[in-house]
């Protein structure tokens, strides 16, 4: 029929690459912060051993997976969600919504309040993960950007702001 | 007020604003829809907005079928073709992108593909559909009237009225709007304004009031933009900002007309418009102050100032002056449109080109549809002809 | 008007409110093709004679497949499965849920089992797991507070495996909510007071929190005004059907508002007081309401100021200087609690330390506040609150609410 077309909408490669890199780095940074930062450590301690979670875009990613093994060690576990058993899945409704989040046009609370973010899993665990990610954002981002991403910029000690920040970033890049 | 009973139903989930379209793949998947069929018109397709829709489905893995030949004629044949297309290609949901014709076609197609070909006849009339149909999404892309999101659909002699015709989702994404003629915008604004204000004034129904309050707030925000845009001369809107706002009001207007079947201005305005040169929305707005004065003659009515003025201004105006202020605001809006359009938007029915000899016929047809006495209807029309105020007669 | 750059609004529930609306249930069911409904309720509701009122109102127009009244106060998986098996055995085709939150949760759970023919409810937990319309479900609330007749979640406890299953889907919304004052007419005033304040808190938090939008605002304003205008009338004349109807309608409106814009810290803390000390939800809400306003004042003072209009009316609003409106709004909620305290002969608690159980033992010992504050950090509503809340913040607010002292707003950490 002349007035009819069937279209298979393609990909968004640039956004996908940009977001994959960001997610990879955030995943690594969470792993690093769990070693360096006491508050992040405490939050992870409260989560059950073997707890894994993902953050990504519906329906085909990109994703990052972070988990805590039986010994309580927190590890970035890659970008595939189908090879691991997930206890919690945080998804943005589309890759565009994830892009808004990672370009700081919308903060996590804002994305959440606009129904762009949904969580599959236990709510108290989700609360811990959001707090962990808030802290990690403070480590990774300059203050004026982090302020857009979180509700209340924390008052930290000088050591936490300098030495810990350096360590989190170094470990995230070096991957140890 | 608490003595009465009321009902309200809006089946539609509405998404307003930035990146709204990007929620669609996820929302469709939540309804188990894997292959949506987009119905639109050539005009919409040529404006380029379908690109945004396709973009929103990138990375989703969902395949879209797009058909873009919705026209005003041969609708019954068209429906047959669309049904074949839908079934042969394995679609499982419909996205109506555009205005009234597109929405009507989509709703009726949905009846057929959900219930079978015999439903075209069997489901005609009121409340003859007893279960939800396939997922239906409505996306406005310009001027709309409110019927798109209502419980009504009509193609040729086939007319339907069912709660299950309200779309499951309405998506208003500013990217989907391009341009619209200024006078169409005025008409759309006045139509929603009139329906919303009348239903706010007469329905003792807090749900209706809530929706009407919201839509009126949106219109009051959009009106100055429309007026100041100095557009009646080049007749094309370059500014995309108020079109989505108007669409938002129209979408809510659709929910309201599905829930108030005793509105006066809506049918009366339509009858008047058929006899003169002015469009429906404008006719409705011209008679609105007279209808309000009549409806509100024995009731406490200052409250209807609230959605027009907002909390701050409403509270500052003494109770006894509020209703008068409402009438003043309506007349001011109509006068402003008259002025900036150099008289093309009329202020009275006489200016709209209605003839005195048509009044009796309109009163007669209208009195069959409402319990308002013919005498009162005649008085309303008579005053609206010349722009006299009701109290003076 | 505050318009967020994006928002969603949805309430697919047909709301039917008024005197004599129970009688419309058969017609509503018929329009959905249902002929053999099951009534689900609990012992409390049926002992109060409310189930009988519903049955009497509908039985001459529709056959009732079964009446199940053994829903426990805490919804339970076994009960859900048991009721579902009766539903199938008796060939029911729809559900009428008569009661409060747990009855609704149970009915939603039963509806999933019978509509999806599910053996294991677990596979339907979480967002997006339900993909289709369920069987017709009509909700008849009996408390005028929770708003669960218009919410899209259900929580069902699996006591064997010691877990709570959370279901979220637009398909869980009932098809209709029937607000008939006969259902709340016999509710004692000391219960009517906190449940009305529960609804009030839903509406107020919907109006001031992060996910607010123009449509939820409009519903919230209507709800607040209706509650404010009618709550004392019910206290003075509990058999005032019009006032009861207004409170019932307002509770549904507030439910629609908050299910579209969510709630904030009053619920964060209130849920936690409830779960740690087993205090009724509405009581926690009434007490914490003024504190939630005070804590967020520096962020959303203008929104709080606007609330003075639905609470106190146009005259008070107009005669109060602009910069005093928000504080006056807080004072108004405190005064309301005081009036309810007097109207209920002291049963309606004004602060956490005043809450007692039936034997007059205090239910919230001060020593429990740290545990409550820790629990609060795991409540999802915390993210919708305008100002951030950490453990110390929770404890500070709880301490003030325990004492019944105003919150020292200079001590609130501003983000």
PDB file of N, CA and C in Angstrom, chain A residues 1-13 15-16 58-62 92-97 100 105-106 114-118, chain B residues 13 18-20 22-23 25-27 29 35 37 42 54-69 81-82 85 89 91:
ATOM      1  N   UNK A   1       0.831  -1.213   0.000  1.00  0.00           N
ATOM      2  CA  UNK A   1       0.000   0.000   0.000  1.00  0.00           C
ATOM      3  C   UNK A   1       0.858   1.252   0.000  1.00  0.00           C
ATOM      4  N   UNK A   2       0.485   2.216  -0.821  1.00  0.00           N
ATOM      5  CA  UNK A   2       1.400   3.337  -1.040  1.00  0.00           C
ATOM      6  C   UNK A   2       1.536   4.274   0.156  1.00  0.00           C
ATOM      7  N   UNK A   3       0.525   4.298   1.015  1.00  0.00           N
ATOM      8  CA  UNK A   3       0.592   5.243   2.119  1.00  0.00           C
ATOM      9  C   UNK A   3       1.140   4.617   3.396  1.00  0.00           C
ATOM     10  N   UNK A   4       1.692   3.424   3.230  1.00  0.00           N
ATOM     11  CA  UNK A   4       2.094   2.678   4.422  1.00  0.00           C
ATOM     12  C   UNK A   4       3.580   2.327   4.371  1.00  0.00           C
ATOM     13  N   UNK A   5       4.250   2.545   5.471  1.00  0.00           N
ATOM     14  CA  UNK A   5       5.635   2.076   5.573  1.00  0.00           C
ATOM     15  C   UNK A   5       5.840   1.341   6.885  1.00  0.00           C
ATOM     16  N   UNK A   6       6.744   0.399   6.874  1.00  0.00           N
ATOM     17  CA  UNK A   6       7.125  -0.253   8.109  1.00  0.00           C
ATOM     18  C   UNK A   6       8.545   0.177   8.420  1.00  0.00           C
ATOM     19  N   UNK A   7       8.746   0.660   9.623  1.00  0.00           N
ATOM     20  CA  UNK A   7      10.060   1.219   9.950  1.00  0.00           C
ATOM     21  C   UNK A   7      10.637   0.504  11.158  1.00  0.00           C
ATOM     22  N   UNK A   8      11.883   0.120  11.018  1.00  0.00           N
ATOM     23  CA  UNK A   8      12.567  -0.422  12.180  1.00  0.00           C
ATOM     24  C   UNK A   8      13.491   0.676  12.692  1.00  0.00           C
ATOM     25  N   UNK A   9      13.039   1.394  13.712  1.00  0.00           N
ATOM     26  CA  UNK A   9      13.863   2.503  14.199  1.00  0.00           C
ATOM     27  C   UNK A   9      15.244   1.978  14.606  1.00  0.00           C
ATOM     28  N   UNK A  10      16.264   2.714  14.258  1.00  0.00           N
ATOM     29  CA  UNK A  10      17.625   2.210  14.463  1.00  0.00           C
ATOM     30  C   UNK A  10      18.165   2.403  15.861  1.00  0.00           C
ATOM     31  N   UNK A  11      19.448   2.700  15.952  1.00  0.00           N
ATOM     32  CA  UNK A  11      20.130   2.840  17.231  1.00  0.00           C
ATOM     33  C   UNK A  11      20.496   4.290  17.464  1.00  0.00           C
ATOM     34  N   UNK A  12      20.989   4.561  18.649  1.00  0.00           N
ATOM     35  CA  UNK A  12      21.548   5.879  18.951  1.00  0.00           C
ATOM     36  C   UNK A  12      22.979   5.644  19.409  1.00  0.00           C
ATOM     37  N   UNK A  13      23.843   5.429  18.450  1.00  0.00           N
ATOM     38  CA  UNK A  13      25.175   4.927  18.773  1.00  0.00           C
ATOM     39  C   UNK A  13      25.989   5.868  19.643  1.00  0.00           C
ATOM     40  N   UNK A  15      25.040   8.262  21.709  1.00  0.00           N
ATOM     41  CA  UNK A  15      24.534   8.320  23.080  1.00  0.00           C
ATOM     42  C   UNK A  15      24.864   7.025  23.818  1.00  0.00           C
ATOM     43  N   UNK A  16      24.749   5.916  23.091  1.00  0.00           N
ATOM     44  CA  UNK A  16      25.031   4.623  23.705  1.00  0.00           C
ATOM     45  C   UNK A  16      26.495   4.549  24.167  1.00  0.00           C
ATOM     46  N   UNK A  58      15.846   1.215  29.785  1.00  0.00           N
ATOM     47  CA  UNK A  58      14.899   0.277  29.210  1.00  0.00           C
ATOM     48  C   UNK A  58      14.914   0.444  27.691  1.00  0.00           C
ATOM     49  N   UNK A  59      14.761  -0.580  26.889  1.00  0.00           N
ATOM     50  CA  UNK A  59      14.771  -2.000  27.274  1.00  0.00           C
ATOM     51  C   UNK A  59      16.105  -2.670  26.993  1.00  0.00           C
ATOM     52  N   UNK A  60      16.990  -1.988  26.230  1.00  0.00           N
ATOM     53  CA  UNK A  60      18.213  -2.673  25.783  1.00  0.00           C
ATOM     54  C   UNK A  60      19.494  -2.015  26.277  1.00  0.00           C
ATOM     55  N   UNK A  61      19.421  -1.349  27.395  1.00  0.00           N
ATOM     56  CA  UNK A  61      20.635  -0.785  27.970  1.00  0.00           C
ATOM     57  C   UNK A  61      21.052   0.516  27.325  1.00  0.00           C
ATOM     58  N   UNK A  62      22.281   0.958  27.565  1.00  0.00           N
ATOM     59  CA  UNK A  62      23.342   0.250  28.295  1.00  0.00           C
ATOM     60  C   UNK A  62      23.086   0.125  29.810  1.00  0.00           C
ATOM     61  N   UNK A  92      15.935   3.559  33.769  1.00  0.00           N
ATOM     62  CA  UNK A  92      15.325   4.754  33.198  1.00  0.00           C
ATOM     63  C   UNK A  92      14.449   4.291  32.047  1.00  0.00           C
ATOM     64  N   UNK A  93      13.363   5.033  31.797  1.00  0.00           N
ATOM     65  CA  UNK A  93      12.384   4.547  30.845  1.00  0.00           C
ATOM     66  C   UNK A  93      12.908   4.448  29.420  1.00  0.00           C
ATOM     67  N   UNK A  94      13.958   5.194  29.105  1.00  0.00           N
ATOM     68  CA  UNK A  94      14.540   5.077  27.770  1.00  0.00           C
ATOM     69  C   UNK A  94      15.966   5.592  27.823  1.00  0.00           C
ATOM     70  N   UNK A  95      16.684   5.351  26.753  1.00  0.00           N
ATOM     71  CA  UNK A  95      18.073   5.800  26.693  1.00  0.00           C
ATOM     72  C   UNK A  95      18.136   7.327  26.778  1.00  0.00           C
ATOM     73  N   UNK A  96      17.106   8.008  26.249  1.00  0.00           N
ATOM     74  CA  UNK A  96      17.068   9.476  26.339  1.00  0.00           C
ATOM     75  C   UNK A  96      16.940   9.930  27.788  1.00  0.00           C
ATOM     76  N   UNK A  97      16.135   9.235  28.562  1.00  0.00           N
ATOM     77  CA  UNK A  97      15.968   9.605  29.966  1.00  0.00           C
ATOM     78  C   UNK A  97      17.276   9.397  30.729  1.00  0.00           C
ATOM     79  N   UNK A 100      19.504  12.294  29.874  1.00  0.00           N
ATOM     80  CA  UNK A 100      19.174  13.500  30.652  1.00  0.00           C
ATOM     81  C   UNK A 100      19.830  13.423  32.029  1.00  0.00           C
ATOM     82  N   UNK A 105      21.017  17.227  33.204  1.00  0.00           N
ATOM     83  CA  UNK A 105      19.833  18.051  32.923  1.00  0.00           C
ATOM     84  C   UNK A 105      18.736  17.720  33.923  1.00  0.00           C
ATOM     85  N   UNK A 106      18.783  16.497  34.435  1.00  0.00           N
ATOM     86  CA  UNK A 106      17.812  16.091  35.453  1.00  0.00           C
ATOM     87  C   UNK A 106      18.534  15.264  36.511  1.00  0.00           C
ATOM     88  N   UNK A 114       9.555  12.446  37.968  1.00  0.00           N
ATOM     89  CA  UNK A 114       8.888  12.565  36.665  1.00  0.00           C
ATOM     90  C   UNK A 114       8.528  11.208  36.090  1.00  0.00           C
ATOM     91  N   UNK A 115       8.538  10.184  36.894  1.00  0.00           N
ATOM     92  CA  UNK A 115       8.222   8.834  36.432  1.00  0.00           C
ATOM     93  C   UNK A 115       9.162   8.344  35.341  1.00  0.00           C
ATOM     94  N   UNK A 116      10.361   8.871  35.322  1.00  0.00           N
ATOM     95  CA  UNK A 116      11.300   8.392  34.307  1.00  0.00           C
ATOM     96  C   UNK A 116      12.128   7.218  34.834  1.00  0.00           C
ATOM     97  N   UNK A 117      12.136   7.035  36.136  1.00  0.00           N
ATOM     98  CA  UNK A 117      12.992   6.032  36.767  1.00  0.00           C
ATOM     99  C   UNK A 117      12.113   5.031  37.486  1.00  0.00           C
ATOM    100  N   UNK A 118      12.374   3.768  37.310  1.00  0.00           N
ATOM    101  CA  UNK A 118      11.651   2.824  38.142  1.00  0.00           C
ATOM    102  C   UNK A 118      12.558   1.737  38.686  1.00  0.00           C
TER     103      UNK A 118
ATOM    104  N   UNK B  13      -4.123   7.877  30.706  1.00  0.00           N
ATOM    105  CA  UNK B  13      -2.938   8.387  31.387  1.00  0.00           C
ATOM    106  C   UNK B  13      -2.347   9.477  30.509  1.00  0.00           C
ATOM    107  N   UNK B  18       8.438  17.819  28.376  1.00  0.00           N
ATOM    108  CA  UNK B  18       9.733  17.502  27.799  1.00  0.00           C
ATOM    109  C   UNK B  18       9.979  15.985  27.727  1.00  0.00           C
ATOM    110  N   UNK B  19      10.421  15.538  26.573  1.00  0.00           N
ATOM    111  CA  UNK B  19      10.760  14.124  26.366  1.00  0.00           C
ATOM    112  C   UNK B  19       9.606  13.158  26.643  1.00  0.00           C
ATOM    113  N   UNK B  20       8.387  13.639  26.551  1.00  0.00           N
ATOM    114  CA  UNK B  20       7.239  12.776  26.831  1.00  0.00           C
ATOM    115  C   UNK B  20       7.233  11.546  25.925  1.00  0.00           C
ATOM    116  N   UNK B  22       9.562   9.864  24.772  1.00  0.00           N
ATOM    117  CA  UNK B  22      10.543   8.839  25.108  1.00  0.00           C
ATOM    118  C   UNK B  22      10.032   7.830  26.131  1.00  0.00           C
ATOM    119  N   UNK B  23       8.889   8.121  26.720  1.00  0.00           N
ATOM    120  CA  UNK B  23       8.302   7.164  27.658  1.00  0.00           C
ATOM    121  C   UNK B  23       7.453   6.115  26.941  1.00  0.00           C
ATOM    122  N   UNK B  25       7.803   3.794  24.369  1.00  0.00           N
ATOM    123  CA  UNK B  25       8.135   2.364  24.233  1.00  0.00           C
ATOM    124  C   UNK B  25       7.930   1.605  25.543  1.00  0.00           C
ATOM    125  N   UNK B  26       8.360   2.209  26.636  1.00  0.00           N
ATOM    126  CA  UNK B  26       8.197   1.547  27.927  1.00  0.00           C
ATOM    127  C   UNK B  26       6.725   1.420  28.312  1.00  0.00           C
ATOM    128  N   UNK B  27       5.961   2.483  28.072  1.00  0.00           N
ATOM    129  CA  UNK B  27       4.544   2.452  28.429  1.00  0.00           C
ATOM    130  C   UNK B  27       3.769   1.444  27.574  1.00  0.00           C
ATOM    131  N   UNK B  29       5.068  -1.232  26.235  1.00  0.00           N
ATOM    132  CA  UNK B  29       5.488  -2.558  26.684  1.00  0.00           C
ATOM    133  C   UNK B  29       4.741  -2.950  27.964  1.00  0.00           C
ATOM    134  N   UNK B  35       3.969  -4.196  18.719  1.00  0.00           N
ATOM    135  CA  UNK B  35       4.061  -3.665  17.354  1.00  0.00           C
ATOM    136  C   UNK B  35       2.934  -2.661  17.107  1.00  0.00           C
ATOM    137  N   UNK B  37       0.744   0.435  15.465  1.00  0.00           N
ATOM    138  CA  UNK B  37       0.346   0.914  14.144  1.00  0.00           C
ATOM    139  C   UNK B  37       0.073   2.414  14.258  1.00  0.00           C
ATOM    140  N   UNK B  42      -1.409  13.035   5.843  1.00  0.00           N
ATOM    141  CA  UNK B  42      -0.305  13.514   4.995  1.00  0.00           C
ATOM    142  C   UNK B  42       0.272  14.816   5.541  1.00  0.00           C
ATOM    143  N   UNK B  54       9.636   8.423  15.495  1.00  0.00           N
ATOM    144  CA  UNK B  54      10.527   7.308  15.156  1.00  0.00           C
ATOM    145  C   UNK B  54      11.763   7.340  16.054  1.00  0.00           C
ATOM    146  N   UNK B  55      12.260   8.556  16.265  1.00  0.00           N
ATOM    147  CA  UNK B  55      13.449   8.708  17.109  1.00  0.00           C
ATOM    148  C   UNK B  55      13.219   8.147  18.514  1.00  0.00           C
ATOM    149  N   UNK B  56      11.996   8.378  19.029  1.00  0.00           N
ATOM    150  CA  UNK B  56      11.688   7.910  20.381  1.00  0.00           C
ATOM    151  C   UNK B  56      11.693   6.386  20.462  1.00  0.00           C
ATOM    152  N   UNK B  57      11.526   5.729  19.320  1.00  0.00           N
ATOM    153  CA  UNK B  57      11.507   4.260  19.331  1.00  0.00           C
ATOM    154  C   UNK B  57      12.866   3.652  19.002  1.00  0.00           C
ATOM    155  N   UNK B  58      13.857   4.528  18.727  1.00  0.00           N
ATOM    156  CA  UNK B  58      15.205   3.996  18.499  1.00  0.00           C
ATOM    157  C   UNK B  58      15.688   3.309  19.769  1.00  0.00           C
ATOM    158  N   UNK B  59      16.459   2.276  19.609  1.00  0.00           N
ATOM    159  CA  UNK B  59      17.004   1.505  20.735  1.00  0.00           C
ATOM    160  C   UNK B  59      15.933   0.668  21.434  1.00  0.00           C
ATOM    161  N   UNK B  60      14.676   0.770  20.990  1.00  0.00           N
ATOM    162  CA  UNK B  60      13.634   0.032  21.706  1.00  0.00           C
ATOM    163  C   UNK B  60      13.411  -1.354  21.107  1.00  0.00           C
ATOM    164  N   UNK B  61      13.875  -1.545  19.877  1.00  0.00           N
ATOM    165  CA  UNK B  61      13.636  -2.830  19.221  1.00  0.00           C
ATOM    166  C   UNK B  61      12.217  -2.984  18.690  1.00  0.00           C
ATOM    167  N   UNK B  62      11.391  -1.954  18.877  1.00  0.00           N
ATOM    168  CA  UNK B  62      10.003  -2.027  18.429  1.00  0.00           C
ATOM    169  C   UNK B  62       9.895  -1.567  16.969  1.00  0.00           C
ATOM    170  N   UNK B  63       9.182  -2.339  16.175  1.00  0.00           N
ATOM    171  CA  UNK B  63       8.962  -1.962  14.768  1.00  0.00           C
ATOM    172  C   UNK B  63       7.657  -1.163  14.670  1.00  0.00           C
ATOM    173  N   UNK B  64       7.702  -0.063  13.912  1.00  0.00           N
ATOM    174  CA  UNK B  64       6.510   0.776  13.757  1.00  0.00           C
ATOM    175  C   UNK B  64       5.937   0.621  12.361  1.00  0.00           C
ATOM    176  N   UNK B  65       4.613   0.549  12.267  1.00  0.00           N
ATOM    177  CA  UNK B  65       3.984   0.687  10.962  1.00  0.00           C
ATOM    178  C   UNK B  65       3.379   2.080  10.903  1.00  0.00           C
ATOM    179  N   UNK B  66       3.615   2.799   9.824  1.00  0.00           N
ATOM    180  CA  UNK B  66       3.062   4.154   9.731  1.00  0.00           C
ATOM    181  C   UNK B  66       2.191   4.265   8.478  1.00  0.00           C
ATOM    182  N   UNK B  67       0.968   4.667   8.676  1.00  0.00           N
ATOM    183  CA  UNK B  67       0.042   4.893   7.574  1.00  0.00           C
ATOM    184  C   UNK B  67      -0.376   6.355   7.629  1.00  0.00           C
ATOM    185  N   UNK B  68      -0.261   7.068   6.530  1.00  0.00           N
ATOM    186  CA  UNK B  68      -0.403   8.527   6.633  1.00  0.00           C
ATOM    187  C   UNK B  68      -1.427   9.108   5.664  1.00  0.00           C
ATOM    188  N   UNK B  69      -2.521   8.426   5.467  1.00  0.00           N
ATOM    189  CA  UNK B  69      -3.469   8.948   4.480  1.00  0.00           C
ATOM    190  C   UNK B  69      -4.861   9.209   5.054  1.00  0.00           C
ATOM    191  N   UNK B  81      -9.634  -1.078   4.661  1.00  0.00           N
ATOM    192  CA  UNK B  81      -8.227  -1.264   4.301  1.00  0.00           C
ATOM    193  C   UNK B  81      -7.332  -1.317   5.543  1.00  0.00           C
ATOM    194  N   UNK B  82      -7.621  -0.420   6.462  1.00  0.00           N
ATOM    195  CA  UNK B  82      -6.789  -0.355   7.670  1.00  0.00           C
ATOM    196  C   UNK B  82      -6.915  -1.634   8.489  1.00  0.00           C
ATOM    197  N   UNK B  85      -4.779  -4.221   6.923  1.00  0.00           N
ATOM    198  CA  UNK B  85      -3.378  -3.907   7.186  1.00  0.00           C
ATOM    199  C   UNK B  85      -2.999  -4.301   8.621  1.00  0.00           C
ATOM    200  N   UNK B  89      -0.383  -7.440   9.133  1.00  0.00           N
ATOM    201  CA  UNK B  89       0.977  -7.104   9.578  1.00  0.00           C
ATOM    202  C   UNK B  89       1.215  -7.454  11.045  1.00  0.00           C
ATOM    203  N   UNK B  91      -0.128  -6.135  13.896  1.00  0.00           N
ATOM    204  CA  UNK B  91      -0.043  -5.045  14.884  1.00  0.00           C
ATOM    205  C   UNK B  91      -0.841  -5.407  16.134  1.00  0.00           C
TER     206      UNK B  91
END
